Structures are given as C-alpha cells and as structure tokens.
C-alpha cells in the first residue's frame, strides 16, 4: 500500500455535441486531482471538434490514485481576463476507469450535467478516450468501428457496464452521531503546560468529522475538548446516481490552531452497501459503528505513522469508533418540491458550490431522535451493550529478530482501547462515573456492570484484566533470531470489554466464509472429477452438501431474536442472500461454472458495518512497541453453533509479527519480527466456561488470586505436564528460480529451517540460482506440548528461509516459505500410503512477490519409550566428497533416467561492457544437474559474434517426473589474458519441458496420401471504378475498414509480428543474460533493462532415441542455415504514429523519425511534422546491414526543438536476425494477389513460383506440379486457384499455395502476409509505459540475389483543393427580435452568416434585410469557401500558425461541416444571435422542397432521415431549419433558410469563376425586397413619407376627421353667442 505506482492517465478530447447555450465559445477542461489542462477555444459553435490529447503522470500509492476524481468540464468563453461560465461537468474516479476492460474507455460520450441546476438535465456530451496505463500495460486500441455507431450518443455513453444510461440526481445523507475512544492527542508535555495555565486537566482533543465524496467535502462542527463527542449532524451531497466515484471517505480530525491532524480514516465502498440487481437496494448503512485504525498511541511530538491515520496502509492500532449512517434518496427532478425553501436557505450562495460543503444542520428528524433521549436511540439502533471476554495464551514465541536487543520482552493484547497500557480503560474511572452519573453515562467503556443478577454475582467480584505477558529475557536460537524460554509454563492474558452485541454480523460472515471455502474446494475437486469419467454421482453429493450448508445458514441467520440492532443493510443483505440461494437451487446440477457461485460468496465476505474492533498483539521491548499482528475479531469469535464459530477460535495458530507502517514496507518488512504460537478465544462473558476447551490438553491452570469465586477466575499461566518428544527430518532437495542477490546476477544460496525453538542450515552452494542441496537435516529431541493425537492432526508449522551467503557482512534474505510436516506417532507403521513422504514444491515469497520454488519433504516422527532406535534408519553419509552431509534418502529422492541434451550454439548479441572493458572473447557454459558442456570460443566478438562449432551435446541423469527436472543454467564468461575468466551474465531455463523431443508418430504421416484438399480461391474484385485513382493508401484504408469483417483483407494489420508469431523463436531461442542484483519491483513482469547484458541465441533438444539417415554431428539439428556473416538490404516503411506523448509545454510535439542499425543512423530531422501527436510520415528508408553484427533495428521518434537538444519520445526495437532466419519467412510479406505493376506491385525480387519451389526443395517435398484448369499439386495435396487470369497463371497458383502453406502436413506453417504492424513506442526514462504507437513494416532482401524493385510510394496523400459555393436565396419565419421605436411593432433586421468549421476567421455575412415584419428575408447572396479535403479520411485539412509566436504552421484535420447562422443586426448594441444549423458535408439531411415542409425534425431526427453527401451530389438546393435552445434547453425553430450548395474542384472553379455576394462574374440579381426594408436615419424624408403613407394613413385620417369636427364645433360655440346677440338685436 505504500508502494508508489507509476501511472499515466491519457485523455483524448475528441469533440463535443449538443452543448446547451446560444452561440458559445467552448473550452474543455480536464482535471485530475489538482492538475488542470485546457483545450483550445473554438468559436461560436455548439459542437466543437478538438481531437486534443492530454497526459497526466502520477507517482503515488494505488489507493490514493484510484480515489482521484477525473473531471471533464466544458466552459463557455474563457479567456485571460475572465474565467468563463461553466456549462456542465462530468466526474468519475480513476478506479472506475482502471476497472474497465483494458483499463480504458474508447470513443465514449461523457454526459455533462450541472450540479448547481439539478432540474436541468443533460447539458451536452463530450466524446473522449480515457486510459489508465500502468507499468508494462499495453493499450490495445479497439478496432475503429464505423463512424455511424459512434455517433449514436445514447448507445455509447461513457459509463461502466451495468450503469443505466439515464442517471438521476440523488442526495446522499451522511449522518454523524457520535464518536468514542478518541486518543489523547496532545503530548504529555503539552498537557502539563496546559494544566499549569488552566489549572484542570481537560480533554485535549477538539474533534470534527470530514466527509469527502466525489470531489466534494463536508464537515461537522468542532466539539471542543471532548473524547466522547456527540454531533448528531448530517452532511448532504448532491450527485448523480449511481455515482461513478466508488468510495466515500469519513475522517475524524482534530481541530488545531496550526494544522488539523487526522485521528482516523474510514473508507466506505458504495458498491458494498448497495445491490444493483433488479431486486437490489440503494446504498444504505447503519446507524452502525465503524472502527478506525491508525498509528499507535505513543504520544511523541512527531508521529512517524501519521500516514496510517490518513488511511494509507494497514492501521496498527485502534484509534476511535464513530457512529454513522448513510442513506440515499433519489430526487424526482421533475417535481418542484425538492426546491423547497429549506433547500434554498441551506444552499451556500457562493458560486463554487462543490467546494462548499452542503450541510443541513438540525434536520428535523435527527433532532426528533435526540429529543427522545439519546441513550434509547443508540440502544435500539446499534444493539444492546454486552460484556465480552477475550482470552489468549502464548504457547511459543520464536524467531524474534536479534536486532531488537536482549532486553526483556513482553506481549500486549488490546481490543479497542481495552488492554492498552497508555490510555486504556481504568476501572476506577468507571466506578467514579457510576456514582456521579447515576447510570446515565453513555460511554462504551463505562457501560454499567450489573452486579444484580445472581449468575453474574459469583462470576467476578471485581475482575481486573491482564492484557500483557510478564517481561522475559530472550534466549539465542541462532545467528539471526532469539526465542523466549516458555517451555512448560505458558503465559496467558485476558481482557474484559463492553461492546454492542452485533455478533450476528460476524457470525453471518463466518458462515459465509466457510461455505465459500467449501465451495471453492468442492468446485476444484469437481473440475478434477470431470476430467475423469465417473462424475455424476460425486458431483450431486457435493452440490447437495453445499445446498444443505446454505439452507442451514438461512435458518441460523433468521433465528436471531435480537432485532434491535439490525439495520436496513443487514436485512437487505439477508434478503439478497436468500435470493441467491434460490438461484443456486435452480442452478443446481445444471451448470458447473464456478463464476455462478463466486458472486454468492462475494456478497457477504465484506463487512461494511463493523461491530467488535480487531485484536492487536504488540511486542514490547524496553517500553518500545516493536512489532504487531492484527487479528480480525470475527476469526476468534465463539459461538455455540459450530458453523458460526470464527475459524481460529479456540485453536492454536501461528502468528507472525511485523513492523508497523512504512517501516514494514520494502526490504525491512521481509524479516519476521517474531513468530508466535497463539491460542485466542473471544466471546460473551456469560459463555466463557468453554474458553480453554481448544488448548492442547495436559495442562494445569495457574491462577493469580486465591480465595472466593476461584473457579471463575481465568488463569494467568498454564503449566503443561504432558510433552511429546519428536524427531523432525527435513529433506531439502533443491530450489529453483531464486532471486539474484549478488552483483554477478547469481546468488550463493543456503536454506535455514526453523521448527519450534530449533534451527538448522543446509550447506552453501556458490553461484547459482537453482541450487540442488540434496540434503537431509535431522532435528533431534524436539519437545512439543500437548496430547499426541492433536499433534498428529495439526502439527506446528515449519518456516524455511533462504539466504544468500556473502563473504563480508550478514547473509542477505532471499525469500521464505512455510510447510507442515507429515506426522508419525509411535504406534503407526512407517510405510505406504502415508510414508515415505513425497517431495513437494513450496512457493517462496519475498515480501508479496513470488521468488522461486523449493522442492522438499518434511516428516515429524515421534520418539517413543524405545528411543531413536525404533525410528526408520537413516542411511549414513554415503557422499565421501561432501563430508558428514546426509543426502536425501532413496525412497524420497526422485527416480532418475538417462537423457541426452543437445545444444545448438548460434551467437551472442548486445553484450554490455564489464567494469568498463569490452567483451572480446566470450564463451558459453551450459550446466544441468552437475553435468555440462562448453561452447567454442568466439575469437573476436566485434568481428563475428557467432560461434564456429554449432552443435554440442552431453548426457545427464534427470528425474523421470518432468515436474522435478532441474533447471538448465547458461553462463557466459569472457576469457581474458593469463587464463582469467570474468562472468558476463547468466540465465536459468527453469522448465525444460518444451524442449523435450518426442519422435514423430510414424502412423500419423500417412493420412495425406489418401485425401486431396480442394481449396476454392476467390479472386478479389475491387469495385473502385478507376485504377488511376487508387494508390497504396486506398488499400490501407480499405484494410482498416475491412478489419471488422473477416474477408480477404488487402493488408493484415497486426499489433506486432513478434507477438503474433511467438517472437520468431521457431528455430532459435533467445535468452536474456542477467547480471547484477535483481530490483525489488512491485510487478516482476517488467524486465529490468539495466540487468540485461546480452542475448544468447541457442536451441536445445533432449532425446534418447535415434533415427537413421541423419548427420550424427548435427544431432537433431538437421537442415539449419549456416551462420556466417551475410549482407542484407533492409527497407523500412513508416506510415504514421498515433497517440504520441506530448513533449512540449503546449501539450504537443514536433515529431521526426530516427532509424539506427549497428553503426549506421538515419535522422530525418528536416522533415519534422509541426505540433502533431498523430503524425503521418509515409516514408521509406533503406539501410544496408551485415548480420549478425548489426541485427537490432531501432526505430525512434524524436521531438524537434528549435533550441536545445531534441527529446526522445519513444522507440521500438526489432530483432531482424530472428525474422530473417524464421521459417515463417518474415523477410517480405506475401501479398494477397500478384500484380506486375500499379500500386499493388509484387515487392519480393523472387516470384511466387520461385519461392514455392525453394520451400518444397528445403522441405524435401514432391512438387509443385502445375496442372491444367488452375490446379497445383504439392505433396499429395491439390490446390485450386483462379482460372480466369491468363497471363502468368502459374504465379497466381503458386501464390494460392503460399497463402495456405500451413495446411501442408509436417512442414507447413503460416507464412507472413503483407502487413502493417503497430508497435508500441517505449522510453527508457518511463519504463513500461507506452509513449504512443508507430505503424510500420520492414522488408529484408539478401544482397546476393537480384536487387528488389524501387520502394512502394506511401507518401501521404495531398489533400485535394475544393471550392464550396453557398447561395443564400431567402429566409422565412425568422423570429422577430426588435420592437419599433414609434409603433412597438415586432420586426427583425435579418442577415445570414456562414463558415466552414475550423475556418471561423473566413466567416462571410450577407447584407442586411432590414425591417422584416414576417420573418421573411430575400438575399440572393453568394458565399465562396475554398478548402483542402482528404477524401479517404473525410477531413478538411487546415494549416495555420497556432499563435503569432509560432515558428511554423501546424496542420489540423477537421470534419467537413458547414455552419449557417441567422442574426438580427443592431447598430448601437451587439447583434443578436437567432439560430443556426450545422451541416456535415458528408451526410446531411436533404433540404425540404418548400418552406412549409421544412421543420424542426430535420435536426431532431437527423439519424432517421435519408442523408446525402455534397461530395457525391455536387449540387443541392432546399430549405433547412435554423434552431436555438430556449430557457428549458429544448430545441426551438427560429427560422428557415433556402440555400443552394455547389461543390467544385479547384480546376472547375478556375474555369468558371463567380463573384462574392452579388458581384461579377456571374452576378446574382438584386433581391426583390418590400419598400419597408431601409434605414430611417439615412433617408429621413423617405422614412416620413413611408410612415405617413403606408403605416399611419388610416390613423391620420381617423385623427384628422374628428379634429375637423372639433374645430367646427369649437368655432360654432365660439361664434354662436355673438351671432345670436347680433340676430337678437338685429344689428
């Protein structure tokens, strides 16, 4: 857990779709942990295309890594000055990606959502690839499915298997009630200082709880100075459900002025507290106690194990327990209720909501519980307090590390805080509290001890616990270890403690563990039985017993009456277990597939809800805690029912103590600190009468107190008066594949065997990794305590440790293994079936890594009254050379027989310098089982590294059982002057099985004489119309597409030839030579490059028989090529590289190719490709080489830098020699058809007929005979070829045979086809992590045959120049934005804007159609967009400088998409965006004939409508809809456009040019716009006339008429009086 992993996470952001928002400028931000990386910004588009690649490198422990949150968010219009607005985010944790097949998501759509607006739904999709690459992982890129599948967003969401695509929002409630048993955080010094100031000793810890989930944090309030804090608060997270972040982290922290310290951490895996089946349940837990473990409680100022409290590594001591519960509530986002006022108030108003914790204090239900009295609530929720009793006895303490020193040693046992000497629970405190608190105290430690009931009264008056053994001085065992002299007096410990009675949970998981073990054992037996015949009955019996066990489990689980402590999770898990049972019943007898059953045991083996804390055993020396062991309490829990008992309860077990925390990680943790033989028993105090029942019998109890109630007091020590005397015989035969501990790459191993307090060693064998000791170690007078019968069934274990002897200093540890001896009592007969014991392989471990095997047998023989004379005799030292060493006796050692080993010595390669001197005259020594052979000396390694004598052999006696074969050791030495030898390197071939030669079966060869094979060969007809159009790339792209279908592919695309054809070791095996110490890597599958000092090419055979008619010097190696130097022309074709690791700060690279072979190097530096992580090189290079001196070809990709040196991105190495000599014919791939000219020309200088003739001659086959009618006969087989080809038909026939050469009996094998291999690029600085891939292939032509033709032209295709002409005729139904100043009428000033994606700077606008009242606009306006297009990839190619500082142009490839937008022009403010449509020029819906038929469905149901491609149609006219999103993020129709698209090639466009807009040449006529479309302030009179005449004519008339009337009336009234008077007076 402390081991750091080197992991890199690569994220490719390809594109985004359906982003919510109008006319946005999106940027994608990828964030992992603290690191953020941004893509470039794309302007005004809702579906930007990025194709940008990011890599994050991490070097942290795996636990930390997998909890990191990977967040993809889209931000709208971010620039230097402002942070932009968040559109939506997507979160998942790295662990989820890692648990995917191949650790990756490929081309999946991440659905964005906005945590601040949970009613909104989806905010868009981002298409991306995410891969987590560890050391040595290969990313296998899934074959490219056709584009249409990937564009189906719903079907390709970025979600793990089994997660529904429609995820809902949910609220996660984490309720935190209280904690207990917190450690006294401050040091004693501080406490005294505080006491002096404050005058009283207060609790020195201020705890609060921090909860982290999915990148959000929430915390409770701080409870000032309290060891028993009570919070009763809840933290609420809002997150999608099911969440893609698995773990919830709960941490108790101590609040401090300076910095807060973690007290303890607990992780809750949400998948373990939920069940996602159809009858599953949401995550639920508790209320339950969780126990937290961490560092020890010795209070020094600096805590060296602080990491353990943060949850890294296994805790070494109990820290605290916390009562929590978790519930999840799915939000129904459609209803408005969730937006209740309460929510509004508690929601922090700050923008960065996920950083702020979402807390709801004092939620009503919680306070409701609290108001009723906390005690009642906890009782009911977490079970009744019970008194538990823990008893332990130390029967033996051996293998105590000598480094500890010889101070007295004692052992301390703790459970929770009970038994802890520093701040354990003192009795007096609880008594005091009892008086004060009147029984209301809630602390677990001070739970009342009821002395009222009679049964308990006599039980213990006032029983004090004895948590530790008395100190005792250790005694020396041997050079490395002490033991404690317990002999017949065994110390005991016992502790009383009080816990909530949650035994049921532990019982259930014990039963399940037992059933699971049985199942596994049974299933393995069943698999074995199936291999034999008589299986039906046994299998049914086995299943019957399993089902019986299961039903028994259910009855037991249900009978528990104490339902008060059952939580919802307990009940739900029980239910799902029942359902599993029913399922198993139905499966019963039908299927024997282990997988069906394994799910079942997984269900219950993990326990999210804890109850009793684990038991810790500490070894204390000189008041220091040295080493510990942690024992789960369920393993030692007692129950009356047998099935429920813990597996180690009341049994003697070997316990190994280890160093705590980081100390115990790495080499320091490999040595055993101490080995205890321990007996433990944990149960209710009421049930404790049986606690001694499992001890080996024959002891007397020794009690501490005399007097009352004596029968109930547990003993403080046991005195054994029965003992048995044994003799142990350890038959140490051999070990293999040991760890290289010396700088020579070998070890000087010896084994040390420990049994009880005795130890012995074997002899040291120098310089080998595969020692055969063949030695018997006899341990006399081993005294074991207890009854004889028990020892026979369960003898103590033997520990075997292997060491490397060094001349100076201490022996170095190589590994360790454990064994149980076979026991024979006095009264048993020494003979079959049990004796003599068989040799067995024991796996040797070094830390957690396997480090070899030990072949040995162990027997334990009881010495009776007759003494040793009665034992089976030991043959005396027969071996005169080895002195008094006893060999393994005859009945046990393997039976040997004679073998002959033949070796073909070929050559040595890549030997590194030794102590700065070069290797000059190497020789190879081969040894097996003490015999061996030496190769000829290579006189001058530089001139010719091959051996002159090829075949040598030697005879040797090997075991008949192939499994016991000793390894074959290969060592290379360099012969220096004056007869000195230096070791260059060595290699051990562990298994010789694959080299054993079995003579061919004579009868099997005859079948070919009778049958004939008729193979129908279909000739590939290409449908491409025009030969001249085709080139090599069309073949390549066709192959990529047909990879999905099985058919005659044109080129085989292979991951790498080596992986496909077994490294071409069909006739030679290459062994890496190692020197130097092996590194202790976490994963051993990565070969440590520094240790490989060369490669030795060899072929080995073993055989006993001979066959007539072959050259006896060559042995089994008939017809092998000669190994003289040979000149070869090598032609390397490099197509492209993909997913390169970015090498520059801007997240890009400028790659170029470097090729090295021997001394020659080609650097293609001037042709670097600017700022590209997926460069297409399309080049071939020629190099001449001489095998064997120059056989390792390196193809490297470097990053060009303007200043400074160029960096290596990655390289791949190819062993050309193996390919050259391989029978698969890897010199030049065989094409799928034979053509004499064109792009598909036959590349090999030898024609198919010549190749076939040569193959037949070499294999001594009859043929080939070409017959009429397209038949060809080879070795009694007839092949049919194409008949319709006239010219050179024999070549085509020969090619048919070559392509099916593997069908020829005896000699046939697959010949390598024409291919392209994709090889991983690696960088020595980042071992094992792929830095990208390169696609390439290599052809080799020997120089002594006619020269091959010119290289095939694979230079990258040049994009073709096109011109797209778009005429915007009219618009209709455009929504109206503006209100008129005078009249308030709605109108819009419409114009249309268009551009090709990626070329925003070339956007073109029509003129403005002012004052459209109906949304109709007339334009007759032409846009012209020239662009470069790659037909095969369907991408537009753009070359432009990234920024003004860029040195050169960068090439981008972008899908061909045309964007049209409709805008409303404003003079004094920004124009308003009204709507847009994006047409993918390769497939877009056909335009509607009329504006009426044009609807929103053309966008919404794009997939269902027939589509057209402008590249095929050339000219299209029609109506298309403009769309935008409304407030609810729904699409709405905002207008329609009538447009005409016309595509021309550059040549055609030159012949008939057109003008932009309405200009010459070929001008468009002016649109016929209504009079209303002009600007009023440019021609005011016109505007007034328009206003008066058109708009307000009637209004004016209406106003003028009443005015006239009014005037008339007014005048009438005005003149009336005067007139009347006049009339009256008659004036």
Tab-separated table of N, CA and C in Angstrom, residues 287 289 321 378-389 444 447 497-507 559-567 570 609-613 637-639 644 682-687:
chain	number	residue	atom	x	y	z
A	287	UNK	N	-27.764	2.973	11.332
A	287	UNK	CA	-26.660	3.529	12.097
A	287	UNK	C	-25.771	2.388	12.614
A	289	UNK	N	-21.553	1.375	14.101
A	289	UNK	CA	-20.232	1.867	14.500
A	289	UNK	C	-19.225	1.461	13.439
A	321	UNK	N	-13.904	4.943	17.437
A	321	UNK	CA	-15.030	4.425	16.647
A	321	UNK	C	-16.074	5.509	16.507
A	378	UNK	N	-29.594	5.057	20.593
A	378	UNK	CA	-28.416	4.263	20.254
A	378	UNK	C	-28.634	2.802	20.573
A	379	UNK	N	-29.313	2.570	21.708
A	379	UNK	CA	-29.546	1.181	22.089
A	379	UNK	C	-30.265	0.461	20.973
A	380	UNK	N	-31.353	1.104	20.519
A	380	UNK	CA	-32.158	0.384	19.547
A	380	UNK	C	-31.419	0.254	18.226
A	381	UNK	N	-30.622	1.260	17.910
A	381	UNK	CA	-30.021	1.229	16.573
A	381	UNK	C	-28.807	0.326	16.521
A	382	UNK	N	-28.062	0.284	17.612
A	382	UNK	CA	-26.779	-0.398	17.446
A	382	UNK	C	-26.649	-1.605	18.347
A	383	UNK	N	-27.713	-2.019	18.972
A	383	UNK	CA	-27.625	-3.256	19.722
A	383	UNK	C	-27.376	-3.013	21.195
A	384	UNK	N	-27.624	-4.062	21.951
A	384	UNK	CA	-27.539	-3.963	23.401
A	384	UNK	C	-26.083	-4.094	23.825
A	385	UNK	N	-25.656	-3.367	24.841
A	385	UNK	CA	-24.296	-3.494	25.362
A	385	UNK	C	-24.126	-4.849	26.024
A	386	UNK	N	-23.055	-5.528	25.688
A	386	UNK	CA	-22.785	-6.804	26.335
A	386	UNK	C	-21.347	-6.799	26.814
A	387	UNK	N	-21.099	-7.645	27.800
A	387	UNK	CA	-19.731	-7.751	28.306
A	387	UNK	C	-19.044	-8.902	27.582
A	388	UNK	N	-17.908	-8.606	26.944
A	388	UNK	CA	-17.185	-9.638	26.201
A	388	UNK	C	-15.923	-10.021	26.959
A	389	UNK	N	-15.475	-11.212	26.697
A	389	UNK	CA	-14.292	-11.716	27.393
A	389	UNK	C	-13.320	-12.235	26.345
A	444	UNK	N	-18.923	3.788	26.018
A	444	UNK	CA	-18.837	2.344	25.886
A	444	UNK	C	-18.031	1.756	27.033
A	447	UNK	N	-19.899	1.452	30.452
A	447	UNK	CA	-21.226	0.826	30.446
A	447	UNK	C	-21.398	0.105	31.790
A	497	UNK	N	-14.300	-6.559	28.091
A	497	UNK	CA	-14.612	-5.322	27.377
A	497	UNK	C	-16.103	-5.278	27.130
A	498	UNK	N	-16.599	-4.091	26.844
A	498	UNK	CA	-18.044	-3.926	26.628
A	498	UNK	C	-18.283	-3.418	25.223
A	499	UNK	N	-19.119	-4.122	24.469
A	499	UNK	CA	-19.442	-3.709	23.097
A	499	UNK	C	-20.915	-3.932	22.850
A	500	UNK	N	-21.423	-3.237	21.843
A	500	UNK	CA	-22.788	-3.528	21.409
A	500	UNK	C	-22.774	-4.937	20.846
A	501	UNK	N	-23.835	-5.650	21.107
A	501	UNK	CA	-23.833	-7.055	20.702
A	501	UNK	C	-24.230	-7.174	19.244
A	502	UNK	N	-23.241	-7.141	18.385
A	502	UNK	CA	-23.534	-7.294	16.952
A	502	UNK	C	-22.884	-8.579	16.448
A	503	UNK	N	-22.929	-9.618	17.258
A	503	UNK	CA	-22.241	-10.844	16.852
A	503	UNK	C	-22.846	-11.441	15.589
A	504	UNK	N	-24.176	-11.211	15.448
A	504	UNK	CA	-24.838	-11.824	14.289
A	504	UNK	C	-24.104	-11.516	12.987
A	505	UNK	N	-23.682	-10.248	12.845
A	505	UNK	CA	-22.992	-9.881	11.597
A	505	UNK	C	-21.737	-10.708	11.418
A	506	UNK	N	-20.998	-10.844	12.512
A	506	UNK	CA	-19.752	-11.600	12.412
A	506	UNK	C	-20.065	-13.075	12.150
A	507	UNK	N	-21.097	-13.572	12.824
A	507	UNK	CA	-21.467	-14.971	12.602
A	507	UNK	C	-21.797	-15.195	11.144
A	559	UNK	N	-32.751	-16.939	12.967
A	559	UNK	CA	-33.216	-17.267	14.316
A	559	UNK	C	-32.845	-16.196	15.328
A	560	UNK	N	-32.007	-15.253	14.923
A	560	UNK	CA	-31.522	-14.279	15.897
A	560	UNK	C	-32.665	-13.414	16.395
A	561	UNK	N	-32.874	-13.415	17.701
A	561	UNK	CA	-34.011	-12.677	18.256
A	561	UNK	C	-33.696	-11.196	18.430
A	562	UNK	N	-32.412	-10.884	18.596
A	562	UNK	CA	-32.051	-9.506	18.929
A	562	UNK	C	-32.176	-8.633	17.688
A	563	UNK	N	-33.409	-8.248	17.366
A	563	UNK	CA	-33.586	-7.496	16.127
A	563	UNK	C	-33.319	-6.023	16.329
A	564	UNK	N	-33.117	-5.597	17.587
A	564	UNK	CA	-32.975	-4.159	17.814
A	564	UNK	C	-31.779	-3.621	17.040
A	565	UNK	N	-30.724	-4.416	16.950
A	565	UNK	CA	-29.518	-3.873	16.326
A	565	UNK	C	-29.454	-4.078	14.832
A	566	UNK	N	-30.516	-4.647	14.262
A	566	UNK	CA	-30.474	-4.885	12.823
A	566	UNK	C	-30.664	-3.585	12.072
A	567	UNK	N	-29.806	-3.288	11.135
A	567	UNK	CA	-30.047	-2.098	10.321
A	567	UNK	C	-30.652	-2.539	9.012
A	570	UNK	N	-28.437	-4.818	7.040
A	570	UNK	CA	-28.407	-6.219	7.467
A	570	UNK	C	-29.581	-6.976	6.863
A	609	UNK	N	-20.395	-2.827	7.820
A	609	UNK	CA	-20.804	-2.369	9.148
A	609	UNK	C	-20.004	-3.142	10.178
A	610	UNK	N	-19.174	-2.457	10.919
A	610	UNK	CA	-18.327	-3.173	11.863
A	610	UNK	C	-19.085	-3.418	13.151
A	611	UNK	N	-18.479	-4.251	13.985
A	611	UNK	CA	-19.013	-4.309	15.340
A	611	UNK	C	-17.833	-4.307	16.285
A	612	UNK	N	-17.333	-5.499	16.634
A	612	UNK	CA	-16.241	-5.523	17.611
A	612	UNK	C	-14.931	-5.204	16.884
A	613	UNK	N	-14.127	-4.325	17.421
A	613	UNK	CA	-12.881	-3.978	16.733
A	613	UNK	C	-11.905	-5.162	16.677
A	637	UNK	N	-14.119	-15.338	17.205
A	637	UNK	CA	-15.362	-15.177	17.952
A	637	UNK	C	-15.996	-16.535	18.214
A	638	UNK	N	-16.462	-16.731	19.440
A	638	UNK	CA	-17.024	-18.018	19.838
A	638	UNK	C	-18.523	-18.046	19.596
A	639	UNK	N	-19.013	-19.199	19.250
A	639	UNK	CA	-20.469	-19.376	19.179
A	639	UNK	C	-20.789	-20.806	19.554
A	644	UNK	N	-21.004	-21.048	13.044
A	644	UNK	CA	-20.839	-19.615	13.243
A	644	UNK	C	-19.508	-19.281	13.889
A	682	UNK	N	-12.619	-15.385	21.974
A	682	UNK	CA	-13.366	-14.166	22.277
A	682	UNK	C	-14.839	-14.532	22.295
A	683	UNK	N	-15.530	-14.128	23.362
A	683	UNK	CA	-16.955	-14.455	23.398
A	683	UNK	C	-17.633	-13.657	24.477
A	684	UNK	N	-18.949	-13.875	24.616
A	684	UNK	CA	-19.674	-13.205	25.684
A	684	UNK	C	-19.162	-13.716	27.022
A	685	UNK	N	-19.154	-12.823	27.999
A	685	UNK	CA	-18.681	-13.233	29.317
A	685	UNK	C	-19.531	-14.378	29.858
A	686	UNK	N	-20.827	-14.377	29.493
A	686	UNK	CA	-21.713	-15.423	30.022
A	686	UNK	C	-21.303	-16.798	29.510
A	687	UNK	N	-20.724	-16.810	28.310
A	687	UNK	CA	-20.455	-18.115	27.693
A	687	UNK	C	-19.042	-18.586	27.949
